[in-house]
Each structure stands twice: as C-alpha cells, then as structure tokens.
PDB file of C-alpha atoms in Angstrom:
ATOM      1  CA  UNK Z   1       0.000   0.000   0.000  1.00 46.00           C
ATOM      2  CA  UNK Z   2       1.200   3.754  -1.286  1.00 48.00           C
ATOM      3  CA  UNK Z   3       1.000   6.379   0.835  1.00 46.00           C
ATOM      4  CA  UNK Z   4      -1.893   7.579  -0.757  1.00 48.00           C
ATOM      5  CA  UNK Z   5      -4.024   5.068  -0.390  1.00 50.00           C
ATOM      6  CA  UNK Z   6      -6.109   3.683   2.668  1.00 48.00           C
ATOM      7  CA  UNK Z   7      -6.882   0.419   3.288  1.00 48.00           C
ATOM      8  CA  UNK Z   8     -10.314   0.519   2.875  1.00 50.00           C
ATOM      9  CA  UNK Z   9     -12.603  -2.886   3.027  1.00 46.00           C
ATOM     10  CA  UNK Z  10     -15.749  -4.429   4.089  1.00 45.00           C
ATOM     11  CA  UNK Z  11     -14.380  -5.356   7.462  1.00 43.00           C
ATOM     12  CA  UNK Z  12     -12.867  -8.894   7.283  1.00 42.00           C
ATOM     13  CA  UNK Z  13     -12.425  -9.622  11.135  1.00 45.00           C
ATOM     14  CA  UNK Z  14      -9.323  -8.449  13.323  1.00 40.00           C
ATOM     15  CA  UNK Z  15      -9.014 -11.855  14.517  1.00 37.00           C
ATOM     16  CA  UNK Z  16      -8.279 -15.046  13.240  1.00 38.00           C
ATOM     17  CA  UNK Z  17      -9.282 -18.988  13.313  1.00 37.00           C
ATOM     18  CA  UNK Z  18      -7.239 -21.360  15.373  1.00 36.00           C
ATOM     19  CA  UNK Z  19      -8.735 -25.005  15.125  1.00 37.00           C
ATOM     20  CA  UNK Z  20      -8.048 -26.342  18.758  1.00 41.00           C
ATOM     21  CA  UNK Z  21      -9.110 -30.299  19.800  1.00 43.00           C
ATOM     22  CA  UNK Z  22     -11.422 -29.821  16.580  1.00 42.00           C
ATOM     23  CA  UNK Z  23     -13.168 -26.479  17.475  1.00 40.00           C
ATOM     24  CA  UNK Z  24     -12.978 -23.189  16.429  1.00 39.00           C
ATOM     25  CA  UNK Z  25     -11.651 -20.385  18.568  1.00 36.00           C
ATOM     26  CA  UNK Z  26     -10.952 -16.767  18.120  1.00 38.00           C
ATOM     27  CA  UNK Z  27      -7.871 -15.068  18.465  1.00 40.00           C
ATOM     28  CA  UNK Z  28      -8.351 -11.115  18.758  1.00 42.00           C
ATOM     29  CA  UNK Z  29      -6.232  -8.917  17.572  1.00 48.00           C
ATOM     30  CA  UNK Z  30      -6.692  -5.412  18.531  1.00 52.00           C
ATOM     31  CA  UNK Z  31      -5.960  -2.790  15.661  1.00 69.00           C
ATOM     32  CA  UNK Z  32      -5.921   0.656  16.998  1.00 75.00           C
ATOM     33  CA  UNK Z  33      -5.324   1.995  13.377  1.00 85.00           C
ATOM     34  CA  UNK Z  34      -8.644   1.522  12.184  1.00 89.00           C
ATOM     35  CA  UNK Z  35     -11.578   3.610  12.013  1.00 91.00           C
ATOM     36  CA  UNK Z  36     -14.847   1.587  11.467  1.00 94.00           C
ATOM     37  CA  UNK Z  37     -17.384   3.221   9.955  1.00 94.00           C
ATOM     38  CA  UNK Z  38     -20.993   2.494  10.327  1.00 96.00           C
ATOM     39  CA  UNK Z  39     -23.092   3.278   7.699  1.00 93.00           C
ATOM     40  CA  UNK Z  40     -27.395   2.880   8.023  1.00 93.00           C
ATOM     41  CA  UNK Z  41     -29.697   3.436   5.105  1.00 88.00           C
ATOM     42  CA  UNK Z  42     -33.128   2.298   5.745  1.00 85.00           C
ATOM     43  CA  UNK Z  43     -35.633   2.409   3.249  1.00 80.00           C
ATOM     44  CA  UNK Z  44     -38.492   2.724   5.589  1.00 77.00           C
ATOM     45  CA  UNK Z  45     -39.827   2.976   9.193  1.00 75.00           C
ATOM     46  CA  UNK Z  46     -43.196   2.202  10.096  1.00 75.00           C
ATOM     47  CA  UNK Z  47     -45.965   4.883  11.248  1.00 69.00           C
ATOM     48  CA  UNK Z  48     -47.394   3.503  14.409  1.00 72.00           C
ATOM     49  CA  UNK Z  49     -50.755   6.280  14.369  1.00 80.00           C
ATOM     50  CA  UNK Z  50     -51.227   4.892  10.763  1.00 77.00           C
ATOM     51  CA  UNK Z  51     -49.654   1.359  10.895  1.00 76.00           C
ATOM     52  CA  UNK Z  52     -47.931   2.143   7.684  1.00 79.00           C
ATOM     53  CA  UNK Z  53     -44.200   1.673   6.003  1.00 77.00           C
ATOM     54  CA  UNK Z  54     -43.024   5.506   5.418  1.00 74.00           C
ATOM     55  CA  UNK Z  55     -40.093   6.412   3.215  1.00 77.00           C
ATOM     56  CA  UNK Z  56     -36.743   7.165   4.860  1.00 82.00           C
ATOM     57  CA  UNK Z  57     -34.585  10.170   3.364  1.00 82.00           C
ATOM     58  CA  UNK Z  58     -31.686   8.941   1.936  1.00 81.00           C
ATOM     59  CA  UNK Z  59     -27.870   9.656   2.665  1.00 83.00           C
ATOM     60  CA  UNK Z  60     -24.954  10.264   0.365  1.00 83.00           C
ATOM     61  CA  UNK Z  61     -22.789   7.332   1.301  1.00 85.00           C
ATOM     62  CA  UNK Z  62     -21.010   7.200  -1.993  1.00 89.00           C
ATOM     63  CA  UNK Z  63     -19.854  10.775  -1.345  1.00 87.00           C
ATOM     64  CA  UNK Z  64     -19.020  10.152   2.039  1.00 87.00           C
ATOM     65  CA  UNK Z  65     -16.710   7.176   1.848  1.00 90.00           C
ATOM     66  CA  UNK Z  66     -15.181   9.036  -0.821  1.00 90.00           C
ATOM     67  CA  UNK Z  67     -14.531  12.146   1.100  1.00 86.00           C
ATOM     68  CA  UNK Z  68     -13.409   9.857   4.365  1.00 88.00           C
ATOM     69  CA  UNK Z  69     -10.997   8.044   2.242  1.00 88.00           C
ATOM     70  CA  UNK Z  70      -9.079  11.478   0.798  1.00 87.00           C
ATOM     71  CA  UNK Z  71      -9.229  13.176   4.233  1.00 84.00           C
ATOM     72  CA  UNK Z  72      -7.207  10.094   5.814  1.00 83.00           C
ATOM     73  CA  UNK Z  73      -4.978  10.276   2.670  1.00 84.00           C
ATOM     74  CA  UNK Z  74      -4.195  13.566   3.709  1.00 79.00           C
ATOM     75  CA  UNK Z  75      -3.381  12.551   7.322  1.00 79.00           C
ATOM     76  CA  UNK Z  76      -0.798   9.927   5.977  1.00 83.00           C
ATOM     77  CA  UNK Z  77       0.844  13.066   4.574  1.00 86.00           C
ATOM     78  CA  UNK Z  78       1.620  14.001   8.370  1.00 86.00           C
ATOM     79  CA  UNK Z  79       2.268  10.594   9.321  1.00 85.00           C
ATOM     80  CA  UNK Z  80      -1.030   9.339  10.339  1.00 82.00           C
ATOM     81  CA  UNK Z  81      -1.540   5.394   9.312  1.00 84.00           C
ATOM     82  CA  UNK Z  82      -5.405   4.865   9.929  1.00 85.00           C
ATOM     83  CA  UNK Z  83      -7.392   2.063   7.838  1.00 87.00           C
ATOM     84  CA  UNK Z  84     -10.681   2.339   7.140  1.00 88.00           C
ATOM     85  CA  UNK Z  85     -13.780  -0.224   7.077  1.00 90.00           C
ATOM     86  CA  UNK Z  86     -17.143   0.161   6.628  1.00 92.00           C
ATOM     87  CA  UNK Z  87     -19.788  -2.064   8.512  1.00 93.00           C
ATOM     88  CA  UNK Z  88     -23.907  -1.457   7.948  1.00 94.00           C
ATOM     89  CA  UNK Z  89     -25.436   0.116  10.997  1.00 95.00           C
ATOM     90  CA  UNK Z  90     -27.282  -2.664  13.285  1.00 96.00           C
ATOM     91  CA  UNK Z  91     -26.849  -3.409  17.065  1.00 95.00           C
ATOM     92  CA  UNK Z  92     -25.410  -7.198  15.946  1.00 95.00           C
ATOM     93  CA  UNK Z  93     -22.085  -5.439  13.642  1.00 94.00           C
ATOM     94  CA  UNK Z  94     -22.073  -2.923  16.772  1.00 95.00           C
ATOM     95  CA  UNK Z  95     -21.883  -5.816  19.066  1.00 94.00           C
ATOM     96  CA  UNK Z  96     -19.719  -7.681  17.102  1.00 92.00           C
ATOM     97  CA  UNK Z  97     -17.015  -5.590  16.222  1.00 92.00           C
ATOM     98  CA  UNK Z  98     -16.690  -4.352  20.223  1.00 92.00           C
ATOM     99  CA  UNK Z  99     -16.217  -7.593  21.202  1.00 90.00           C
ATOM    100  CA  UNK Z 100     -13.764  -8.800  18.752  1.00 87.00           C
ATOM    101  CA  UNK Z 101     -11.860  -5.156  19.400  1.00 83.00           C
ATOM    102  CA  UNK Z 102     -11.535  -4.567  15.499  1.00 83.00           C
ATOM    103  CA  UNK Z 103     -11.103  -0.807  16.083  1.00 87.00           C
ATOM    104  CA  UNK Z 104     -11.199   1.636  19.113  1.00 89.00           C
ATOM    105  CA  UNK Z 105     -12.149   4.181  16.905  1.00 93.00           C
ATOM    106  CA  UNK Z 106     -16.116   4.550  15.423  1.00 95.00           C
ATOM    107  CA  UNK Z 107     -17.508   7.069  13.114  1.00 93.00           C
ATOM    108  CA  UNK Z 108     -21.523   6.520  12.782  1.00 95.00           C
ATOM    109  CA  UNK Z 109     -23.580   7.742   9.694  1.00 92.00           C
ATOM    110  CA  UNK Z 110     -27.291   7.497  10.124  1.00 92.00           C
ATOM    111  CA  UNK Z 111     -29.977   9.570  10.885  1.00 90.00           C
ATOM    112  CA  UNK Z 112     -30.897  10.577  14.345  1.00 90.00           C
ATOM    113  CA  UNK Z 113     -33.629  11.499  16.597  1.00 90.00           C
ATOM    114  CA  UNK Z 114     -33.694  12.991  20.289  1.00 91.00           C
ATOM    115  CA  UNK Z 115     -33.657   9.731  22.212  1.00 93.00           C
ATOM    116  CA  UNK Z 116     -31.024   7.717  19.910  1.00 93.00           C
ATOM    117  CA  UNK Z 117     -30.135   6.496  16.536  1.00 95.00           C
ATOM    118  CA  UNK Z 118     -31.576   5.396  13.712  1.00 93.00           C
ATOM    119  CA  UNK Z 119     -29.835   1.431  12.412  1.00 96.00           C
ATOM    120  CA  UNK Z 120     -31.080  -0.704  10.024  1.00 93.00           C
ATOM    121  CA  UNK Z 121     -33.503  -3.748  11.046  1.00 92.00           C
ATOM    122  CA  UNK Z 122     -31.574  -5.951   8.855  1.00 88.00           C
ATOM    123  CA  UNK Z 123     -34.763  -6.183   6.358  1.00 88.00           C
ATOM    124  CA  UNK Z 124     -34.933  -2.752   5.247  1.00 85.00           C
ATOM    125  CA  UNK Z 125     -36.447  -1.123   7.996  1.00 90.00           C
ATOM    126  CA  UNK Z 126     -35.170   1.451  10.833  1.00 92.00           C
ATOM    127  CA  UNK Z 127     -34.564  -0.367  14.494  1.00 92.00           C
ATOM    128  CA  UNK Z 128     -34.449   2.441  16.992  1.00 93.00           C
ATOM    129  CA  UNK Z 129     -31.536   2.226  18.978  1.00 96.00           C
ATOM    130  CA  UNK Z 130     -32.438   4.539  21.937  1.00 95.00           C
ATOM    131  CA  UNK Z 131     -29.166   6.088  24.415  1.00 95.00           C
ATOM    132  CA  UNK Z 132     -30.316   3.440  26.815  1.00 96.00           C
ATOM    133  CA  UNK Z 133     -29.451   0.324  24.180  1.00 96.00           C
ATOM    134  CA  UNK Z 134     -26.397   2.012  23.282  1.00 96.00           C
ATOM    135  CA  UNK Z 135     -25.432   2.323  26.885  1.00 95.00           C
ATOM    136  CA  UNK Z 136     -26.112  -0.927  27.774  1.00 95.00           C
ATOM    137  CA  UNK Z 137     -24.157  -2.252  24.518  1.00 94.00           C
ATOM    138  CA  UNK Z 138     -21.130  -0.457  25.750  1.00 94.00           C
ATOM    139  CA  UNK Z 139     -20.958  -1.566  28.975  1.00 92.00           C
ATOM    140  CA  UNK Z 140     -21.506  -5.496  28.408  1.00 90.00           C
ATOM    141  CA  UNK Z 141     -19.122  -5.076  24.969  1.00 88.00           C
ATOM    142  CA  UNK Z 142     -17.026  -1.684  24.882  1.00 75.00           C
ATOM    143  CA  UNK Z 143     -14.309  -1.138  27.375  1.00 72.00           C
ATOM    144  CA  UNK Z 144     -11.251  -0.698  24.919  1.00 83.00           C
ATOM    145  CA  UNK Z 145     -13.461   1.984  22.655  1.00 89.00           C
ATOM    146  CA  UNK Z 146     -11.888   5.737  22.989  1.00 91.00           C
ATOM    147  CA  UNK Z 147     -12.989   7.625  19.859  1.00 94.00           C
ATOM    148  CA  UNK Z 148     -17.036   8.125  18.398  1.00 96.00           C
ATOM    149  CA  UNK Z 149     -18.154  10.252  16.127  1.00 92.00           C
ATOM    150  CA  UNK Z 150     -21.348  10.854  15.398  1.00 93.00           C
ATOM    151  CA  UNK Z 151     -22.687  11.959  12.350  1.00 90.00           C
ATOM    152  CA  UNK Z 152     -26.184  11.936  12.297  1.00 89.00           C
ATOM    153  CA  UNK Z 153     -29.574  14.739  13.477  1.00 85.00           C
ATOM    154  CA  UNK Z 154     -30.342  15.270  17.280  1.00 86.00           C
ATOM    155  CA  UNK Z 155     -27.044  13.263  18.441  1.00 89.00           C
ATOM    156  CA  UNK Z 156     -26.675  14.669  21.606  1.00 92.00           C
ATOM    157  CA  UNK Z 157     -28.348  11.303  23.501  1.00 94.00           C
ATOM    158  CA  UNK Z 158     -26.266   9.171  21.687  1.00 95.00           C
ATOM    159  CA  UNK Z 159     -22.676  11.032  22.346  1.00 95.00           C
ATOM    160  CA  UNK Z 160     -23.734  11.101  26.037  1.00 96.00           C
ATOM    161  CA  UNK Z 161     -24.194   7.295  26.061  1.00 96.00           C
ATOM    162  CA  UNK Z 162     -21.124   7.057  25.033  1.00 95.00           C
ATOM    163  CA  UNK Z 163     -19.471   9.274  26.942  1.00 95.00           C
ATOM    164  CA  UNK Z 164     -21.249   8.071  29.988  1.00 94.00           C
ATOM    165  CA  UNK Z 165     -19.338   4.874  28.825  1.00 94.00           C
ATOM    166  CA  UNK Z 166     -15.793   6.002  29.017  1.00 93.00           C
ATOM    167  CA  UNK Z 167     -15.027   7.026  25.972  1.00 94.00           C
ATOM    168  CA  UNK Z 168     -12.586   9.168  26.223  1.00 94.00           C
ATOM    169  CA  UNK Z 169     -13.410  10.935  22.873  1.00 95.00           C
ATOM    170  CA  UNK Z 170     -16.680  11.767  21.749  1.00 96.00           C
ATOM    171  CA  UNK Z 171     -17.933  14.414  18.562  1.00 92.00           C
ATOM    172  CA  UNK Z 172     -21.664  14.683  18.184  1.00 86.00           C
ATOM    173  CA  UNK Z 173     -24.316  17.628  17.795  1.00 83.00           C
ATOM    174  CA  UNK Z 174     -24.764  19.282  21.263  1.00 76.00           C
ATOM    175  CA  UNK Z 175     -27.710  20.593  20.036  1.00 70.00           C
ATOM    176  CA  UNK Z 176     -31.164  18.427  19.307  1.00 65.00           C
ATOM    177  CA  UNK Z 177     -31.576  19.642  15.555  1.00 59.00           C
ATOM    178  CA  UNK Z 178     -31.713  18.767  11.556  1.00 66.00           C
ATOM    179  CA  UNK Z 179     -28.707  18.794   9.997  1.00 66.00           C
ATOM    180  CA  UNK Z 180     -27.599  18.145   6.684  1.00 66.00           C
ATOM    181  CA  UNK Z 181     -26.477  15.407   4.977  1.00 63.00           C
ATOM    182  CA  UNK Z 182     -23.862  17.803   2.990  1.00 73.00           C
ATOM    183  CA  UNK Z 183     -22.540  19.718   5.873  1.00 71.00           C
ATOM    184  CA  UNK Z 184     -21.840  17.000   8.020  1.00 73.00           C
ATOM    185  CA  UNK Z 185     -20.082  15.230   4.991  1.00 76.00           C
ATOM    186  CA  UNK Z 186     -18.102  18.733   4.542  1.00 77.00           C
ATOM    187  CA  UNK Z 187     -17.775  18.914   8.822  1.00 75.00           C
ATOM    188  CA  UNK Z 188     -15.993  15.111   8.572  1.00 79.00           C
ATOM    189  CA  UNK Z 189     -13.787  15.669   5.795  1.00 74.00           C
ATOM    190  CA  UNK Z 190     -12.304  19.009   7.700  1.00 77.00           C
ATOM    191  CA  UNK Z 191     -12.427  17.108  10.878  1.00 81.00           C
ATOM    192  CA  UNK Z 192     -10.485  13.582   9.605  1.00 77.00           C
ATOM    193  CA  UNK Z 193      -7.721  15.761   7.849  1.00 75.00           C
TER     194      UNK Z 193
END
C-alpha cells in the first residue's frame, strides 16, 4: 500500500481462526489503526398512528466514503496510518465488532432522533436504537473503545451514552436539531484531515 491510499474494506475480522481439539476459537487482535465506519440506510420505518411503512430520506454514502478516504490520505501526509472499514449500521455489527476489538475508533452515519439512533432492522427497515441500548451495549461489549463520532440529526443522547461509557473521545451535535447530509459530509472531511 502507497501512501496515498487507505486500506479501505468491508471489514474482514481483526481476529483469526485457530482449530483447537477440533473447534474453532478466536484469536483477537486489537488494531488501533482503524476507524470503522458504520453506515445505516433504511428504506423505511413504520408509522405507528397509521400502521404504515413511510419512506426514509436517503444519505450520500457514496460521497461520504469518498470524502473519508481522501481526508485520511491527507493525514498519511503528516504521518497518520489509519485504515478504514465500513460495517452497515445494526446493534449485531455494533456488538460484534466491540467484542472482537476490530477498532477503538467509530464514526456513525445514520440519521438521528432525540432519544437515539436510527440502524437498520436488517430487512430494510429502521430499528431504533435509543441512548439506553447504546449504553447498555457499551458496557456489556465496549471497554477498549476511545474515539465516536457521530454523524447523524439530534445526536446529543447518543454522544452522552457514550461518553457516559468512558469514551474518552466523543464528537456529536450538542444541540437536538436537523442537519444536513452535505454539511456533516463537509464537517468530517475538515475534521479527519
């Protein structure tokens, strides 16, 4: 790998396979050069007055890995030497890649509302993750976590969960608000270089 390129992939594991008296067994390796980024799109989340699927405003994901991936290109001009992988947004990749210790750094894209976040069911639809799942997530699973960002509306909740965690580091929206998808792409670039 160049110095300017990242290392960017779907995620294979930190930690490999070790067949032991005919099991399987995992040996973690703990990469503190990575940033894992987790990305949710849903397509829809259901109306409970109406009992209907509503459409879910779309993100520009494209645009962002792009801009991620030149801003961290940058910082290996300065010396930094940070990897990049990018997960889909649902409490089972959360769980899994703080227990396996992939990365003690997390940047989350996904929309937001005042109580939490918004991940991805899995089928296509939004699972609420309120501050109170994330909290509980990160104190069964993430003790070795010191860096979140959050990029997403009314983040507040979920940057206090975290930081009510432990970790050390946390960037969200202090205030509950809208944002937009373009500024907080433009934010993250200027942030990451």
């Amino acid at each position: 790998m160049t110095d300017n390129e990242t290392n960017e992939t779907e995620c294979p594991s930190n930690w490999s396979h070790q067949v032991d008296d005919g099991c399987w067994h995992r040996t973690i390796r703990h990469n503190d050069n990575v940033l894992t980024v987790f990305q949710a799109a849903p397509l829809v989340w259901k109306d409970e007055r109406e009992g209907k699927p509503m459409p879910v405003e779309g993100l520009d994901f494209d645009k962002e890995r792009e801009i991620l991936s030149d801003s961290l290109i940058d910082a290996r001009k300065v010396g930094a030497k940070i990897d990049l992988c990018f997960e889909t947004a649902t409490t089972e990749a959360l769980v899994a890649c703080l227990e396996t210790n992939r990365s003690a750094a997390l940047h989350f894209s996904c929309h937001g509302y005042p109580e939490g976040l918004c991940f991805e069911d899995g089928a296509g639809g939004t699972h609420w993750v309120d501050s109170k799942v994330l909290s509980e997530i990160m104190a069964t699973v993430g003790g070795n976590l010191r860096f979140v960002f959050v990029s997403a509306c009314c983040s507040r909740a979920a940057g206090e969960a975290f930081t009510n965690a432990g970790v050390e580091h946390v960037v969200c929206c202090e205030k509950d608000q809208k944002l937009m998808d373009e500024a907080t792409i433009k934010f993250s670039a200027s942030f990451y270089r």
